[in-house]
Short mmCIF file of C-alpha atoms in Angstrom, two decimals:
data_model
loop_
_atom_site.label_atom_id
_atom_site.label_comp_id
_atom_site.label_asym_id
_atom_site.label_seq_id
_atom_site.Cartn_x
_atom_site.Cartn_y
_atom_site.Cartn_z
CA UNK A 7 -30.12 27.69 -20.04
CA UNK A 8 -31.11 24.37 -18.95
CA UNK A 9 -29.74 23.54 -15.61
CA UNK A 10 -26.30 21.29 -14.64
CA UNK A 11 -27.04 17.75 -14.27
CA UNK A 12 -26.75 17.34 -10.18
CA UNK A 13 -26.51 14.13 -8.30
CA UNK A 14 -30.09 13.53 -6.75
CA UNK A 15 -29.85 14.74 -3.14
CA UNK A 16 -29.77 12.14 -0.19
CA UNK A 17 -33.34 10.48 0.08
CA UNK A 18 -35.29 12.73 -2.27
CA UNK A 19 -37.81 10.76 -4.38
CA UNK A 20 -36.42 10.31 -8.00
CA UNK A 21 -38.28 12.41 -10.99
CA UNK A 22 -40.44 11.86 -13.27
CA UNK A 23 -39.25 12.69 -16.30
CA UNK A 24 -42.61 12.97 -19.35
CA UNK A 25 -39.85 15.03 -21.48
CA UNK A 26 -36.97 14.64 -23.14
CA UNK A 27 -33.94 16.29 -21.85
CA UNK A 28 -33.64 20.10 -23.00
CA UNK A 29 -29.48 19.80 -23.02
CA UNK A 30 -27.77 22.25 -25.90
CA UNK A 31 -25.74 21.03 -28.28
CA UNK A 32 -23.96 22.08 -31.41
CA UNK A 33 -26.85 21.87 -33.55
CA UNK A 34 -29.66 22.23 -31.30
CA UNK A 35 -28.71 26.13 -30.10
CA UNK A 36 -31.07 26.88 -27.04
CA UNK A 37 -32.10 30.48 -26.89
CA UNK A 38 -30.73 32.63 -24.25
CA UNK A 39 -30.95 36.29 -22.92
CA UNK A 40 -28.23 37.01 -24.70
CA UNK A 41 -28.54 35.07 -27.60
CA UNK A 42 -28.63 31.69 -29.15
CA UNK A 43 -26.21 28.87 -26.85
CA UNK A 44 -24.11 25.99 -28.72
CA UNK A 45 -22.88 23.30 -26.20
CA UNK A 46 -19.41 21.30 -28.75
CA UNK A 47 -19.35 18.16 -27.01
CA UNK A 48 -15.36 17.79 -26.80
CA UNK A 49 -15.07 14.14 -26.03
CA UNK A 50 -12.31 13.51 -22.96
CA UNK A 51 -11.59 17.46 -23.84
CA UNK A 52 -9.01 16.08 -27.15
CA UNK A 53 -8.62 19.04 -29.41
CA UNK A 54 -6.49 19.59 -32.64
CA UNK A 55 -5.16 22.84 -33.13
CA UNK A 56 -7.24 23.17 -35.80
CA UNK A 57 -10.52 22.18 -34.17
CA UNK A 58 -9.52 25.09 -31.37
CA UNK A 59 -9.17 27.20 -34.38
CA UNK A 60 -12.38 26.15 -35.60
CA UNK A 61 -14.20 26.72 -32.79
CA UNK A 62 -12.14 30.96 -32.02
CA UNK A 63 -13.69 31.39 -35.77
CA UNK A 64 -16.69 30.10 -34.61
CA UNK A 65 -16.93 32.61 -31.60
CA UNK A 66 -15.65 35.10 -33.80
CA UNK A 67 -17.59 35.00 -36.66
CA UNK A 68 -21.06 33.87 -35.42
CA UNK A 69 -21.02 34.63 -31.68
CA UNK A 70 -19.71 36.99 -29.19
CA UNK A 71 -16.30 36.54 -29.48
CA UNK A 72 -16.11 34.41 -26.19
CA UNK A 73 -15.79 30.73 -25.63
CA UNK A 74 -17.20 28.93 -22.25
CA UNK A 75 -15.60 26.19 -21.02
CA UNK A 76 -17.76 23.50 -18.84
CA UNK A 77 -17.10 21.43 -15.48
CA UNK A 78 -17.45 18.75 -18.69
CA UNK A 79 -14.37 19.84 -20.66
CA UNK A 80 -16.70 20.62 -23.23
CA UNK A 81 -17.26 24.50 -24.94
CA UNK A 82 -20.33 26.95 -24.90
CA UNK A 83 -20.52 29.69 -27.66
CA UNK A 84 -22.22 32.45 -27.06
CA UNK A 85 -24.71 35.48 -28.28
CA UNK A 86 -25.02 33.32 -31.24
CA UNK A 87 -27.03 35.41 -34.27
CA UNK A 88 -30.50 33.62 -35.50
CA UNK A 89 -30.25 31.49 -38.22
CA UNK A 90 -26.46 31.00 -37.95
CA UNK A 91 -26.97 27.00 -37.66
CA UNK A 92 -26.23 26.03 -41.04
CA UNK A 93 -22.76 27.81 -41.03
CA UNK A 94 -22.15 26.84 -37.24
CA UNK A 95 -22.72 23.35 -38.01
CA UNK A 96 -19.97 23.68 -41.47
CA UNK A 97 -17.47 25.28 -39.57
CA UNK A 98 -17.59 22.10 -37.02
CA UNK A 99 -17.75 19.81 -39.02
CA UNK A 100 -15.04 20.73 -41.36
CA UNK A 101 -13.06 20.29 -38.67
CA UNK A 102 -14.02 16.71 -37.80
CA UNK A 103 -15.87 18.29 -34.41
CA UNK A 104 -19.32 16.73 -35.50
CA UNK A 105 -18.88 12.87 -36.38
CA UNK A 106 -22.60 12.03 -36.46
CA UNK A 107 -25.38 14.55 -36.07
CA UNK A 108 -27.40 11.95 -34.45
CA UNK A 109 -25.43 11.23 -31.65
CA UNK A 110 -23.60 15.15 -31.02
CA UNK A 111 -25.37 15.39 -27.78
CA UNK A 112 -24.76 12.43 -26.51
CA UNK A 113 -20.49 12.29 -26.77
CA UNK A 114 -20.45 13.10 -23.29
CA UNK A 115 -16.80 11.57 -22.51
CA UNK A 116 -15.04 13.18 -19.06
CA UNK A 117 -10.84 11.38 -18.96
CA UNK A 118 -8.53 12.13 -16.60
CA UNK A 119 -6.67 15.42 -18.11
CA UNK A 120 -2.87 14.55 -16.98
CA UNK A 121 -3.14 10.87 -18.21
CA UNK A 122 -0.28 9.95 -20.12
CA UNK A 123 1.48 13.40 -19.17
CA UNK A 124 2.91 13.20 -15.81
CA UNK A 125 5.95 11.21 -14.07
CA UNK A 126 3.02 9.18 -12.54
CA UNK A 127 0.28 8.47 -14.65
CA UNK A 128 -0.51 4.76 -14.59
CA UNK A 129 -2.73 4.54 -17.77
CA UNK A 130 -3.06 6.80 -20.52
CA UNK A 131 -7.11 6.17 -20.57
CA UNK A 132 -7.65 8.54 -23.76
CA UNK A 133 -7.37 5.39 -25.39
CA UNK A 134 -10.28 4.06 -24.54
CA UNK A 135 -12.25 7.62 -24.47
CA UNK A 136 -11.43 7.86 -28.35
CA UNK A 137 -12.67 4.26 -28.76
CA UNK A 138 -15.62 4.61 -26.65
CA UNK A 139 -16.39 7.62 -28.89
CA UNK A 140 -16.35 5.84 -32.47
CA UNK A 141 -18.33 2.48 -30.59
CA UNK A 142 -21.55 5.58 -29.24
CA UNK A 143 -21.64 7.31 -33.00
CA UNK A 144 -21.70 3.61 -34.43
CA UNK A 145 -24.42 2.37 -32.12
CA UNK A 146 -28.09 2.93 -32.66
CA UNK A 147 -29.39 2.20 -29.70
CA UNK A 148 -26.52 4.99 -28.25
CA UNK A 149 -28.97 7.85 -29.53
CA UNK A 150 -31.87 7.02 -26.79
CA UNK A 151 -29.05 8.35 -24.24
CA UNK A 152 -29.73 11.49 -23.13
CA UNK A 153 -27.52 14.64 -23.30
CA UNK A 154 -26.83 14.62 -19.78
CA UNK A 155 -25.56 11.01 -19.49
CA UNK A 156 -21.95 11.12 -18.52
CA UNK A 157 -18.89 8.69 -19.12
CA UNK A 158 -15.89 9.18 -17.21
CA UNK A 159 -12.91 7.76 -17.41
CA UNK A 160 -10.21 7.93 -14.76
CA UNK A 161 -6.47 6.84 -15.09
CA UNK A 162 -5.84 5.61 -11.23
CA UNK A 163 -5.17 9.22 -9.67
CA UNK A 164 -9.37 9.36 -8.53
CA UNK A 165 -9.19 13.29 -9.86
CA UNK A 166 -12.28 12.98 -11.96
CA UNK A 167 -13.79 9.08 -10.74
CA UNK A 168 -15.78 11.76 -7.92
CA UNK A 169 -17.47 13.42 -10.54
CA UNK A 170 -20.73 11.97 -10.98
CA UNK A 171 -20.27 9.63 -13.75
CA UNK A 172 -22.91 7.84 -14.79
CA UNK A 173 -20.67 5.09 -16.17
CA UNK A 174 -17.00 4.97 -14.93
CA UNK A 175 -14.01 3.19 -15.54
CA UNK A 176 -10.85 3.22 -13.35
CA UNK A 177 -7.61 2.24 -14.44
CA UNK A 178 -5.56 -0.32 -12.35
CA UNK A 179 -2.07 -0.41 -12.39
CA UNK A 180 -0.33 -3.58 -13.00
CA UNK A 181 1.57 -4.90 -10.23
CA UNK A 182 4.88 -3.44 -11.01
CA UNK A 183 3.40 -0.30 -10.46
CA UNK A 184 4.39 0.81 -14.16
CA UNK A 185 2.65 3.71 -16.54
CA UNK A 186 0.81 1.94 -19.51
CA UNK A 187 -1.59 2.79 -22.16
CA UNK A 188 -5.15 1.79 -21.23
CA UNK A 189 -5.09 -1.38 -23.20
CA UNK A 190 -2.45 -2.63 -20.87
CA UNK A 191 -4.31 -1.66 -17.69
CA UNK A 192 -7.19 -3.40 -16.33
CA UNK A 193 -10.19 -1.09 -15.38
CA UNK A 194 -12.94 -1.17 -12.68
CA UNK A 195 -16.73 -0.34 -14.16
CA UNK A 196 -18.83 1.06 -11.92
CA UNK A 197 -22.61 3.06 -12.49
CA UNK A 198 -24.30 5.47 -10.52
CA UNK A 199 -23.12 5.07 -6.83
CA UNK A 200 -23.25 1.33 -6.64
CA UNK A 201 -19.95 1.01 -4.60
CA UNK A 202 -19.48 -2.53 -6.24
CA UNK A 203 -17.86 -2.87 -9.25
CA UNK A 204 -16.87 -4.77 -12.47
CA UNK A 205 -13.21 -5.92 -13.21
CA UNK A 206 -12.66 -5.75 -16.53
CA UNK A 207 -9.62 -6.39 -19.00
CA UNK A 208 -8.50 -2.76 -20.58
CA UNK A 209 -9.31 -3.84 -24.29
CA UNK A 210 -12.34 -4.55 -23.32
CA UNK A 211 -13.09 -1.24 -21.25
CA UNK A 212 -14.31 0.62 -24.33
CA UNK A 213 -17.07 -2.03 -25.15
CA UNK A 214 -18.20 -2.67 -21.68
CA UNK A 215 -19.06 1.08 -21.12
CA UNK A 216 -21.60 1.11 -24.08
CA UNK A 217 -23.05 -2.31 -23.06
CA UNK A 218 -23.37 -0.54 -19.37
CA UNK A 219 -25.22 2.49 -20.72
CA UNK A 220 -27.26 -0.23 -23.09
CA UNK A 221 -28.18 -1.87 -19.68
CA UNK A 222 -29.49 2.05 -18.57
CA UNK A 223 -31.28 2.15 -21.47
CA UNK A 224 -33.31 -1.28 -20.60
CA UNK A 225 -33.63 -0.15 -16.84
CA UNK A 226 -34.83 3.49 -17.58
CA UNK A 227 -37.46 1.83 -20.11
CA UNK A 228 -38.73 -0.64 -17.54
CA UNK A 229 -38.71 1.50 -15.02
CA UNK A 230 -41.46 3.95 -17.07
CA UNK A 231 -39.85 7.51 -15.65
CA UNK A 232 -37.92 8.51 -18.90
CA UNK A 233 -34.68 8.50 -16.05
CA UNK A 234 -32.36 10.47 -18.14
CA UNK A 235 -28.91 9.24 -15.78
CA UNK A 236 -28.42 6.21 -13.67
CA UNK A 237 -29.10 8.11 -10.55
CA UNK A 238 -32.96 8.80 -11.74
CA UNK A 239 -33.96 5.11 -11.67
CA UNK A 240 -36.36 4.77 -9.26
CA UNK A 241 -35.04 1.80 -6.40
CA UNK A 242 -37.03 -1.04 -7.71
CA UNK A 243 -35.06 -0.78 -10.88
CA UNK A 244 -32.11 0.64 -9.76
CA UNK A 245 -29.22 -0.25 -12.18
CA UNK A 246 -26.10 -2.33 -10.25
CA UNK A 247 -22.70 -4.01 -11.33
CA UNK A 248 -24.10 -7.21 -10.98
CA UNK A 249 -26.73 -6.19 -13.34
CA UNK A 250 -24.26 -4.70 -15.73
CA UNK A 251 -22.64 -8.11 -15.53
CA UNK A 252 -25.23 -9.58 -17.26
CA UNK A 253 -24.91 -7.06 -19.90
CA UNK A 254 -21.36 -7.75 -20.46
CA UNK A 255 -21.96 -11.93 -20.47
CA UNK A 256 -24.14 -11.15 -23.37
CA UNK A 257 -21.36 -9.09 -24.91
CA UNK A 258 -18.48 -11.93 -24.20
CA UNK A 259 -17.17 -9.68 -21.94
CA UNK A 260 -15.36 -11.34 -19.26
CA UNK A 261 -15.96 -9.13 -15.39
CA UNK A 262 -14.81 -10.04 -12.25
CA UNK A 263 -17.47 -8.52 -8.92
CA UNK A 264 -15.54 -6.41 -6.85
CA UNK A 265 -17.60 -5.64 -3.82
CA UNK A 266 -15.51 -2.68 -2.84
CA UNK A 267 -15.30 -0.93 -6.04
CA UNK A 268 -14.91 2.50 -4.40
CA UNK A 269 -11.04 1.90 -3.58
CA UNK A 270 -9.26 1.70 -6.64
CA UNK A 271 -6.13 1.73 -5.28
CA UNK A 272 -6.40 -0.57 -3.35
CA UNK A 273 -4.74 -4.13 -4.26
CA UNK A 274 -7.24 -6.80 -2.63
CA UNK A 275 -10.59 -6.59 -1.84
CA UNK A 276 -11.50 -10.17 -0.15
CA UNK A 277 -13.00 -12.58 -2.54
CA UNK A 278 -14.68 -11.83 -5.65
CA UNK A 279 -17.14 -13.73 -8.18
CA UNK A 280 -16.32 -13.74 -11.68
CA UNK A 281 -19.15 -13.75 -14.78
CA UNK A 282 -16.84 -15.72 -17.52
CA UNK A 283 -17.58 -14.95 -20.63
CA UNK A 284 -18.10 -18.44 -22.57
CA UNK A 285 -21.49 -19.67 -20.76
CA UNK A 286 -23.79 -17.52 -18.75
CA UNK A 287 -25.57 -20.94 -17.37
CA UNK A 288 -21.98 -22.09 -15.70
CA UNK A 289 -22.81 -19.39 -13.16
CA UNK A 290 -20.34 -17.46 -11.18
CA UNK A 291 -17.16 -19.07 -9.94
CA UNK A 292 -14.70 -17.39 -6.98
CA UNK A 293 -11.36 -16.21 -7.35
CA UNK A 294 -8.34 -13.97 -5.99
CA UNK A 295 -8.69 -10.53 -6.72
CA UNK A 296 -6.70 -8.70 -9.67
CA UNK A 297 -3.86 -11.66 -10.51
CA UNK A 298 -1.76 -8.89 -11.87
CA UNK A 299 -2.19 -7.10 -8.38
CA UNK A 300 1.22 -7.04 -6.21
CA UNK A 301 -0.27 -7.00 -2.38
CA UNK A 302 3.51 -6.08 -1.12
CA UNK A 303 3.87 -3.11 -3.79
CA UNK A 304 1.73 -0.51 -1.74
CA UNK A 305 -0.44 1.99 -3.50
CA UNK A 306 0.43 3.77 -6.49
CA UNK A 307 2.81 6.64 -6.62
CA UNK A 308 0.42 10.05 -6.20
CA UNK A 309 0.26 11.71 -10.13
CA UNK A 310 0.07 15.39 -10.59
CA UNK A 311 -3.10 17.66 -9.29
CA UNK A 312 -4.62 17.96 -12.41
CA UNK A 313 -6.95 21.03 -10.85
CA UNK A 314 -3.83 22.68 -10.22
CA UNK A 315 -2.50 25.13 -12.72
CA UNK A 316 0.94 25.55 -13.68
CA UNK A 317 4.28 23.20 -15.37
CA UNK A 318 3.70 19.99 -15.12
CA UNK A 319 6.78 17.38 -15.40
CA UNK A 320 6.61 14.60 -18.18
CA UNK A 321 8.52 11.22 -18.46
CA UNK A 322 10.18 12.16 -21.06
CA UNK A 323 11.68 15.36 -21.00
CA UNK A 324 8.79 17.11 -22.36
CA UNK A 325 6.51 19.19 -20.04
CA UNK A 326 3.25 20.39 -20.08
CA UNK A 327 1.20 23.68 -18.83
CA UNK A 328 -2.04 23.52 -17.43
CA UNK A 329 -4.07 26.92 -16.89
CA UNK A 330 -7.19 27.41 -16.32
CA UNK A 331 -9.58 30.37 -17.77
CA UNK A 332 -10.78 33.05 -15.22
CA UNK A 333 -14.56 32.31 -14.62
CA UNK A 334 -14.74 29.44 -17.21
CA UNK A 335 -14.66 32.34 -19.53
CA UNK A 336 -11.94 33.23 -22.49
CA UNK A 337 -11.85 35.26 -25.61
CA UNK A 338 -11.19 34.55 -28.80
CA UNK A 339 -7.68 36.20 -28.35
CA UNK A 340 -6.49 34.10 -25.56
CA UNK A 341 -8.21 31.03 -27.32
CA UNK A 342 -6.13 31.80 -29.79
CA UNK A 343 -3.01 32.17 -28.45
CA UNK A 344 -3.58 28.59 -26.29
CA UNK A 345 -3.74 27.33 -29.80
CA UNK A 346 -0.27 29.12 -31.16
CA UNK A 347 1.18 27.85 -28.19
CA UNK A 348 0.03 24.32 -28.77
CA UNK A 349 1.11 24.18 -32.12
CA UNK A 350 4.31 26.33 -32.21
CA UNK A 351 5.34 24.76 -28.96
CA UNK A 352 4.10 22.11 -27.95
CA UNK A 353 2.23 19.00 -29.72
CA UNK A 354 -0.20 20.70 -31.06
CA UNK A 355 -3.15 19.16 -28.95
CA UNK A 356 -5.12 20.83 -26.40
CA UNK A 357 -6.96 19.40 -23.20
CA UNK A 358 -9.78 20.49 -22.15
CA UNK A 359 -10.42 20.20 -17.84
CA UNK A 360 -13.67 19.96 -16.09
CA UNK A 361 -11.98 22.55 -13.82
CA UNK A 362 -12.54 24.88 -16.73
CA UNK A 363 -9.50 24.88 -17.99
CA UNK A 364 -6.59 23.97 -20.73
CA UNK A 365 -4.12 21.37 -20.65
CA UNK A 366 -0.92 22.43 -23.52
CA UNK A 367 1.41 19.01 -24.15
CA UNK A 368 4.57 18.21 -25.31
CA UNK A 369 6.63 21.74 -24.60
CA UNK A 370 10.50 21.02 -24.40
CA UNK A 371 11.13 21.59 -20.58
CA UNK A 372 13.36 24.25 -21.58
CA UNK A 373 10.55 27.03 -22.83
CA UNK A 374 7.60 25.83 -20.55
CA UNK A 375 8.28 28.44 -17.83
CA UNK A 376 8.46 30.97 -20.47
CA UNK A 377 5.39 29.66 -22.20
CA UNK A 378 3.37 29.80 -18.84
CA UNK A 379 4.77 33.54 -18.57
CA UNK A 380 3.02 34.73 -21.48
CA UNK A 381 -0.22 32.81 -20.50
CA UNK A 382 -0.39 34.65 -17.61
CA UNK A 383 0.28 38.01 -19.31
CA UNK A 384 -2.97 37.31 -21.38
CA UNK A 385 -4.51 37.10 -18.15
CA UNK A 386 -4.96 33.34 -17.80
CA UNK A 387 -4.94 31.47 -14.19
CA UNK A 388 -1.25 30.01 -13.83
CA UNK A 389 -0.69 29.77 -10.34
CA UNK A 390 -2.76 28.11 -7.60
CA UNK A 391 -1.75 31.24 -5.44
CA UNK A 392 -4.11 33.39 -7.51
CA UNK A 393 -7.59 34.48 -6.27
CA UNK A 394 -9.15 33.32 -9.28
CA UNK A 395 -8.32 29.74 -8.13
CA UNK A 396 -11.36 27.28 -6.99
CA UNK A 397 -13.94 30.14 -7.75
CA UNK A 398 -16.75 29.90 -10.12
CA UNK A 399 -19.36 31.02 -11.25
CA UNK A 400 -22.58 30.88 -13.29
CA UNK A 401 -23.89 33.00 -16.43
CA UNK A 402 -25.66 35.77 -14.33
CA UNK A 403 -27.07 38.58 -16.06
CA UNK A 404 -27.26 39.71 -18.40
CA UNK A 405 -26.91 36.16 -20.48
CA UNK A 406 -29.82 34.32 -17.93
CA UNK A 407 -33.14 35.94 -17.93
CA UNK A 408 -33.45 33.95 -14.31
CA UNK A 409 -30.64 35.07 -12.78
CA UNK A 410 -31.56 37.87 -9.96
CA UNK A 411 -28.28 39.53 -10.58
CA UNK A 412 -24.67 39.84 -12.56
CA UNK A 413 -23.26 37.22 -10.04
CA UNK A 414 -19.85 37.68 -11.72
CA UNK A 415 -19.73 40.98 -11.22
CA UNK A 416 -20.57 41.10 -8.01
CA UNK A 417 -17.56 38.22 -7.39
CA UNK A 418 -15.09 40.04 -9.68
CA UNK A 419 -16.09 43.21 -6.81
CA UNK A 420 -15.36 40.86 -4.43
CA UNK A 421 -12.48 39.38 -5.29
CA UNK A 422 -11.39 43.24 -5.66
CA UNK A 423 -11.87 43.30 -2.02
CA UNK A 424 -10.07 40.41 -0.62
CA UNK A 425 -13.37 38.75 -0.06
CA UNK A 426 -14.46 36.12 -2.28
CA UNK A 427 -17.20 34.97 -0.10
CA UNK A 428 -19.97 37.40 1.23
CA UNK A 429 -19.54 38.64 4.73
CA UNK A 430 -15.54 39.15 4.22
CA UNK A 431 -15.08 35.92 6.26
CA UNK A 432 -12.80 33.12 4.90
CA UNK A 433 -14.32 30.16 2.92
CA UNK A 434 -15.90 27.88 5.54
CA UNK A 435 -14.16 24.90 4.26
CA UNK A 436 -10.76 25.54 3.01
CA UNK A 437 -9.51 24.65 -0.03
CA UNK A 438 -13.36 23.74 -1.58
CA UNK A 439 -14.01 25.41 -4.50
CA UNK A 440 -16.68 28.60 -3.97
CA UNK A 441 -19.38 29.01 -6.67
CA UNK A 442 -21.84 31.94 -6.91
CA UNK A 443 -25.16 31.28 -8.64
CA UNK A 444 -27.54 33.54 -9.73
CA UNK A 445 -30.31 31.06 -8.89
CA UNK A 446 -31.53 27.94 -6.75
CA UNK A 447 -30.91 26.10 -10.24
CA UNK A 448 -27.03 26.64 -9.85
CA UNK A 449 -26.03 26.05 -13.35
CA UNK A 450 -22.63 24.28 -13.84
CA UNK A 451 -21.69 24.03 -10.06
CA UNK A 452 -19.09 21.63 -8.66
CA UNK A 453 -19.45 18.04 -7.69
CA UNK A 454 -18.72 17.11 -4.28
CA UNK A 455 -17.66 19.46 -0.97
CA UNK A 456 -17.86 23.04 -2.08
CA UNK A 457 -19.05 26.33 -0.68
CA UNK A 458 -22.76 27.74 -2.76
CA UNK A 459 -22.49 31.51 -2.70
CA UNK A 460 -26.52 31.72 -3.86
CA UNK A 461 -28.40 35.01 -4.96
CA UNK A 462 -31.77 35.24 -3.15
CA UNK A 463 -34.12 38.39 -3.25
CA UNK A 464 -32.24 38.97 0.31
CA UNK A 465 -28.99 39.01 -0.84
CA UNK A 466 -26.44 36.53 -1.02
CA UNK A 467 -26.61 33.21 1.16
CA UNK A 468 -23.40 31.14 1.81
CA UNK A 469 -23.75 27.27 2.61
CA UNK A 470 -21.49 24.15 2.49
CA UNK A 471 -22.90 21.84 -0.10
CA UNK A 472 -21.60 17.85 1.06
CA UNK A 473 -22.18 14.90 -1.18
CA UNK A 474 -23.46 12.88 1.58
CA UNK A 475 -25.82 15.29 3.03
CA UNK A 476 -29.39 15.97 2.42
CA UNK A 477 -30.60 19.41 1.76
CA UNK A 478 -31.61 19.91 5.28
CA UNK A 479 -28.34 19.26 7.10
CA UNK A 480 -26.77 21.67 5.09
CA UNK A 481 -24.81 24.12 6.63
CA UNK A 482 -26.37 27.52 5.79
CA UNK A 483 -25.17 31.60 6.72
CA UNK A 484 -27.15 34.04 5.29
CA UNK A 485 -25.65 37.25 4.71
#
C-alpha cells in the first residue's frame, strides 16, 4: 500500500510531486497482496454503534473478517473480493459513513480522544471536528486537498498537537481554568511547523481551518510542485501564520499573531499583533495576549494519557474505557463486542485513537472495571503493563508484496521471548513506542521519538528515529 505520510526529514530538499496522491479510500480500494484495501475516513474517530456495525458487516461480508485501525483513527478493511465496490460503498453509506463521494478522501480529521471525557479536559474540541467536517464536504475548492492532508485538533492536553498536523488548532482554557465545549474556548491555528501561531475565537475555529488549508491550496499551486501537505512547499513559498492571517481577514475572521505558538499552555507570550477583521488596510495593531488568560492561575491541570489503556474517570460519574487493539489489528468478533459494549453499556459511541485503539463512553462507574475485564478476555490491550503496549507494526507479508518478511510474526516470536526489540536488549529509549517495518517505506509508523525495528536483506536493524534529527545523526545498531 501506499506509504504513511512522514514529516520531511531535517534539510532534505522538498519533492516534486507530477502525481496525484495514491492514498486509499472507501471507494477508491487499492490492490494489495492480499487483496483489495478500503481506507473509512472516520473523522476525529466519532462512531455510532451502528456505523461500527456497519463497518464488522463490512469486514465480514466483503473482506477478511479483520478491521485495521490507523495512527489516524481511521479503519482499513482488508482481502477485499474484486468488484465488491458497489456493495462496499451501500453498506457505508447507509450508515451515514460516506457524506460526499467527492470529498471521502479528504475527511482527514485527528481530535484529541479523551476531550470532553476526563476530570480535566479543558475543551471538548469534537465540536469543531464535526463542524469542520460538514464546512470540507460543502466546499469545492476542499476536493483539490489531497488524501494525506491532515487536520488535528487538540483540546489543551498536547497528546495529539505533536502529530504532524498539517493544520492544527489548540484549545485554550479560559482563565478560570474551567472545562468548556470548544465554542467557549479560544484556539491557537498553527500549519506545518511554523512555531507562530493564530489566536482565534472558538466559533470561529471550524472556519479558519478550511480558510488555512484554502491558503495551502494557493501556496502549493504557486509554488508548481503539486505539494500534497504543508511541509512539501518548497521555502520560497513556504506557508506561515502570518500568511494564513491574510486568509482569515478575507474570511472576517478576527486572529491575533502569537509568536510562540508552540506553548499552548502557556498564559503570555510577550506582545502580539492582531489582523482585525473589519479592514485589512487598517493594518495590524498590538495588544496583550489572550484577555481571558489568568497569568497568576498557572498551567492547566494535566488530563488523562489518552495513549494509555484502561478506566478512565469522568466529571460526572460516568467513566470511560480506553483499549487499544493488539497490532492495530481486530476481528470482527472483538469489533463487535466493542460495539455491544458501547451500546448496552455505555453511550453508544465509539472513539477511535491514533494509538490504534478504542475509546467506549459513558459506562456507569459501577460496571467499567467489569466491562474492561471482558475486553481483556477477548484479548484486547487493557493495561499499560502489557507487552503489547507502545509496539507496532506494519502489514508484512503476506498482505505487502514489498515487505522482505512477516514482520509481525517475527515480533509476536519476540514478544514470546521477552524481547521485543532484536538483540534481546531493552528499548534504547524507554517508554518510545517500537515499530517493526517490513521496509525502508515504514508504513503507518509513529510521529516523533520512537525506536524503527527495520527488515533489511541482513536482518533486522534497530535505530532511534528523533523529530529533530536528520537521517544521518540517527542512532543506528544493526543486529
Amino acid at each position: 500500500m501506499p506509504p504513511s505520510p512522514s514529516i520531511r526529514p531535517l534539510g532534505s530538499a522538498p519533492p516534486l510531486r507530477d502525481r496525484g496522491d495514491a492514498c486509499p479510500g472507501a471507494l477508491r480500494l487499492h490492490a494489495a497482496a492480499d487483496g483489495l484495501l478500503a481506507r473509512v475516513r472516520v473523522p476525529a474517530g466519532d462512531l455510532t454503534a451502528r456505523q461500527a456495525t456497519a463497518l464488522a458487516d463490512a469486514a465480514e461480508q466483503l473482506g477478511d473478517g479483520f478491521l485495521s485501525l490507523t495512527s489516524r483513527g481511521n479503519v482499513e478493511l482488508r482481502g477485499l473480493s474484486d468488484g465488491c465496490d458497489g456493495r462496499l460503498a451501500g453498506l457505508l453509506g447507509d450508515a451515514g459513513l460516506l457524506p460526499s463521494a467527492r470529498h471521502e478522501r479528504i475527511r482527514n480529521i485527528l481530535a484529541s480522544p479523551l476531550a470532553g471525557l476526563d476530570r480535566h479536559t479543558p475543551a471538548d474540541v469534537r465540536w469543531w471536528a464535526r463542524r469542520l467536517d460538514a464546512l470540507l464536504c460543502a466546499s469545492e475548492s476542499a476536493t483539490a486537498l489531497s488524501g494525506r492532508f491532515l487536520f488535528v485538533l487538540d483540546d489543551g492536553r498536547g497528546d495529539v498537537a505533536a502529530l504532524g498536523g498539517d493544520v492544527s488548532l489548540v484549545a485554550e482554557r479560559d482563565g478560570a481554568g474551567e472545562r468548556t465545549d470548544g465554542d467557549g474556548a479560544t484556539a491557537l491555528l498553527r500549519v506545518g511547523d511554523d512555531p507562530a501561531a493564530l489566536r482565534i475565537a472558538g466559533p470561529d475555529a471550524p472556519r479558519a481551518a478550511l480558510a488555512a488549508a484554502e491558503a495551502f491550496l494557493t501556496a502549493a499551486e504557486a509554488s508548481g510542485t503539486g505539494a500534497w501537505r504543508v511541509r512539501e512547499l518548497p521555502e520560497e513559498h513556504a506557508l506561515t501564520a502570518r500568511d494564513v492571517a491574510g486568509a482569515l481577514r478575507a474570511a472576517g475572521i478576527a486572529a491575533t499573531h502569537v509568536p510562540d505558538g508552540a506553548r499552548p499552555f502557556t498564559a503570555t507570550t510577550g506582545p502580539t499583533t492582531t489582523y482585525p477583521n473589519p479592514d485589512p488596510a487598517a493594518g495590524p495593531t498590538t495588544t496583550d495576549p489572550n484577555p481571558n488568560a489568568d497569568p497568576a492561575a498557572g498551567p492547566a491541570p494535566a488530563g488523562a494519557d489518552s495513549s494509555a489503556p484502561g478506566v478512565v474517570e469522568g466529571a460526572d460519574g460516568h467513566h470511560a474505557l480506553s483499549v487499544l487493539a493488539p497490532l492495530g489489528r481486530l476481528s470482527a468478533a472483538q469489533w463487535r463486542l466493542l460495539t455491544a459494549t458501547a451500546a448496552q453499556h455505555g453511550s453508544g459511541e465509539l472513539r477511535l485513537t491514533p494509538w490504534r485503539g478504542v475509546v467506549l463512553p459513558g459506562l456507569p462507574a459501577t460496571t467499567a472495571a467489569d466491562r474492561l475485564a471482558a475486553l481483556s478476555a477477548a484479548g484486547l490491550i487493557t493495561d499499560p503493563s502489557s507487552p503489547w503496549h507502545r509496539l507496532g507494526a506494519c502489514t508484512g507479508r503476506p498482505g505487502c508484496a514489498k515487505s522482505r518478511t512477516d514482520v509481525r510474526a517475527d515480533l509476536a516470536q519476540a514478544v514470546a521471548a521477552g524481547a521485543p526489540v532484536p538483540g534481546g536488549s531493552p528499548a534504547p529509549v524507554p517508554g518510545a513506542p517500537v515499530y517493526w517495518s517490513g521496509c525502508e517505506r515504514r508504513c503507518g509508523h509513529p510521529h516523533g521519538t520512537w525506536v524503527d525495528v527495520l527488515a533489511t536483506a541482513d536482518g533486522y536493524q534497530v535505530s532511534v528515529v528523533r523529530p529533530d534529527a536528520s537521517p544521518a545523526t540517527q542512532e543506528t545498531r544493526p543486529q
